[in-house]
């Protein structure tokens, strides 16, 4: 067991966790933030994507103890009174169906737009599709996910 | 009215999903939650000679280790197939016994033999590893085409040569005569690749037994919670139906794989009773690959005859379908009544004969997956049509046009009666949108860059909204296939609609509300759709086979008829008018030709206060309906795919994909188009990426996303989706169902485009870069030799 | 995942001593391969020693070389102005964006997955692997699938890549896993031409002498295409035959030459 202190969605948290606890288990089971999902066991589907210190990571492939001292943002933490532009864009563009991959898609989408804006690169359709390599959706054929992210990128 | 039928209303349910507030089964955690881990067979085929749980039982956190002998000892019944198919020699199908926990024999890798219940998931998994099962390994049979061969391993004793049934449909003599008389016969051998459905939410179950009430609650990832409850109680004797509540909350996709009752739900319920703990199991993706019912897996030889004018004379089909190690719930219906009945496609075929043999193998059970039988039929017909056109030197679109059915209703030789359609119209619309006229120039331009370009068609038809209950009953179905609805107008005028349909991504909370909003001219916000809980909703059949529109919505519509009648009677009474003159508009109930009106909420209040109702009228405003379809609905359309291939690597790029579809009345085009996109995405997956592969020993070689290729964003193009709607005359709204068409129509269009580009028909799905490269190499060698 | 004990190392030497003290310890350097392996219960280290705080990350120029700290993430390499474009592009193509935010060059090279990208760059560019004990030339470092010259308690500190006159990497990803099914790194510097192939070989990354000779003679696509790449010693599996991988080596070599 280790004691970890971290910030999750702006809230300071100190908790004891066993050393083999995955960050996603910590988020879902210890903090009961169940918007972060688990869709595979080989780090490929991206349903568990959260931000650690502002960068997207797969919370199924990081230990909770490794997050000691970090700032974590989950899907529950991005709306600030009103929906984040990425959340709104997914609704506006029908970017989700069953909703299971959606939190990961939104977190990956925000990270992607932030990075492209920071480096002044154009986030066109091909770039969005390439950037989504680590997020799998089975419902939408990605068509409207791509549109949602493109739409949000003009509003972030 | 801006939110009614035909409006692109943004989904009402999205907010909970985009904010992480959705509630899926694995999000449920009860007080004192215990966790289940299954001990699964590592062998494809073996006798179980002993189970030693003594070490596991002593491990930290372990509550119990339970096995199949205890399960059957408690009277839990075997898992059954719910559709009885009779062989052509009138013998019943050979259904082998399937216990939720195997007792004497395991028949596929992943077959469960025991379960550990523990205080935490990790403790359960640790202990499951410590359960020592002794196996006496047996040879395995895996391959579909050779499963019936002499000497093949026998999966079930009561199915000699692994044959489950040998079934036929159509007139064999007339078909043989049609082939014999043909001036050209196109022959084809095709494999329809085995797929893993892969909804992103893995299956999960949380079962809780209340000893005081002797009552069970099951949260589960189900497309049809009432059917689950019925089967769990009536057939498996897990719990009495009135003492079992099944809740399918937010469900993260299904595609068929969450129709069935699996061993894990049965075991969690039973274990909850045994341990007096709430028992939770959530599949890992690895377990999902092993245990979620697979789809497709056909091997087919077919021959189609044409007269000198290119008109079809007959179509003869021989198919072997692999059902895996056990017969899953609807497995027998998929390669029979959901397959052979669609083999006429969009074409006038004087005679059809189809023979289907189904076989057991030591592989995961196979059942319905998005499209279920219809993709297999469509793929076969449309590849044959394209091949025939090439062999006869005809334009593939013109060969299709020459054979299209033009008059309706049309009785095919294989049961189906098509109620309406516009097949040439779909083709015209798709050809224009795809700019087929400009293809030759694009092909030449691609060639100048060393790339191979091809264009392929698929003019598909499918059948949704399965179908009159009496008819399916006469064909062997164990259930009726109607749907139910209850429309409750509250005293304040808001409306709850309780539907037997189940949404696991289809957007019913929006599109169903639109239909009711449209009917009474109310804001869509005032209408709430309730589904997925057997304690809340009346018995219903659930969602699969694109039935929620044609059947589920029809039930709602029918219940609305009854509500409307009562509303009009109340309004007429209160406004001193004739009920015939009362109509709903703008949130009010008005009398034609007058300025008399009442607010919709005033009607609700009047119904529930019951101070002033027509004589003999019961208080309240709540009506239910059961709707039994009079026919299937027949979505149809044309898909055109254009590809560009790099001959050096075999990489296929879909440069343009066009769909022109007929789904009848569109309730919400935004949602319909989303369904088409997703369907095509899975069709691309089948055609180019996905395949479940077993080793000869029955080991699954594609057991994770490291080896099973899921479609990703960069595998797919944007899709051009056009509508050419012909409302169905067979249901009150004229809807046809849109959930599966994309997955049905697209694979042959893609394969026809690829084979057009590479100049050889010798290519099976999936057209991976490796397979395409091999086909190009083989074709070059063949041409060099000629 | 089995139980394990987590430690933070404050330096490479601290990591080495913690590793030495552990019953069956493993270094944690991003964990993008190790954690999935542990989740699958294929690995069960008694102790995990995190290198996150070991002060061995960062990128700097050293004359005509770039020195990349072992704990530098793929995302950092991909976006660094100090890293030559050919190497930044390779790093930007490893895994997916979330993996690149965690995965590190040291982790990749220590693991030596036969389908990893970095080993090809190390061989083709003649990199040097600096550890807490010594410097190892790339040519002496990779010893076959998942095998390296590292001693049990040896910790990679950085990797030094001499600048090349011309270089590029072309990858053909496995359709499912997106790891390299074939990756070809071509490099020319100071008159020497090197071609390293990852993903395809039965024994992990290797140099292709035939391609090197042809490209040394003429650094053109046609020259690469003229080499008959043998399928001997190449992997053959459900994703492709050895013949297909041989054809991909030619195709990727041509692309890399064109991009260099």
Coordinates of C-alpha atoms in Angstrom, one line a residue, chain B residues 122 125-126 129 646 648-651 689 693 701-702 705-710 712 714-715 769-770 773-774, chain C residues 1-3 41 96 172 174-179 181 238-241 243-244 247-248 250-252 254-255:
Chain B
X122 CA -8.4 -9.4 -7.8
X125 CA -9.1 -13.8 -10.2
X126 CA -6.2 -15.0 -8.0
X129 CA -6.1 -19.4 -11.2
X646 CA -1.3 0.2 -53.8
X648 CA 3.2 -2.8 -53.8
X649 CA 1.7 -3.3 -50.4
X650 CA -1.9 -4.4 -51.1
X651 CA -3.3 -1.5 -49.1
X689 CA -10.2 -5.9 -41.5
X693 CA -9.0 -17.1 -36.6
X701 CA -5.4 -16.7 -32.4
X702 CA -7.3 -13.4 -32.5
X705 CA -7.1 -6.0 -30.3
X706 CA -3.5 -6.9 -30.9
X707 CA -4.6 -9.5 -33.4
X708 CA -8.2 -8.8 -34.2
X709 CA -8.4 -5.7 -36.4
X710 CA -11.1 -3.3 -35.3
X712 CA -10.3 2.7 -36.6
X714 CA -8.1 6.1 -40.2
X715 CA -9.5 2.9 -41.9
X769 CA -3.3 -5.8 -47.3
X770 CA -1.7 -9.2 -47.1
X773 CA -1.2 -8.5 -52.2
X774 CA -1.3 -12.3 -52.4
Chain C
X1 CA -2.6 -7.9 -11.8
X2 CA -0.5 -9.7 -9.1
X3 CA 0.6 -7.8 -6.1
X41 CA -0.6 -11.8 -15.7
X96 CA -1.1 6.5 -30.3
X172 CA 4.0 -0.5 -42.4
X174 CA 0.3 -4.3 -38.3
X175 CA -3.4 -3.6 -39.2
X176 CA -4.5 -4.8 -35.7
X177 CA -1.9 -3.8 -33.2
X178 CA -0.4 -0.9 -35.2
X179 CA 3.1 -2.0 -34.2
X181 CA 4.9 -5.2 -39.2
X238 CA -1.8 -14.7 -39.4
X239 CA -1.0 -11.1 -40.4
X240 CA 1.2 -12.0 -43.3
X241 CA 3.6 -14.5 -44.8
X243 CA 7.1 -13.4 -48.6
X244 CA 4.7 -10.6 -47.9
X247 CA 7.9 -7.4 -50.3
X248 CA 7.1 -4.9 -47.6
X250 CA 11.3 -3.5 -50.4
X251 CA 8.3 -1.1 -50.4
X252 CA 9.3 0.5 -47.1
X254 CA 11.8 2.7 -51.3
X255 CA 9.6 5.0 -49.3

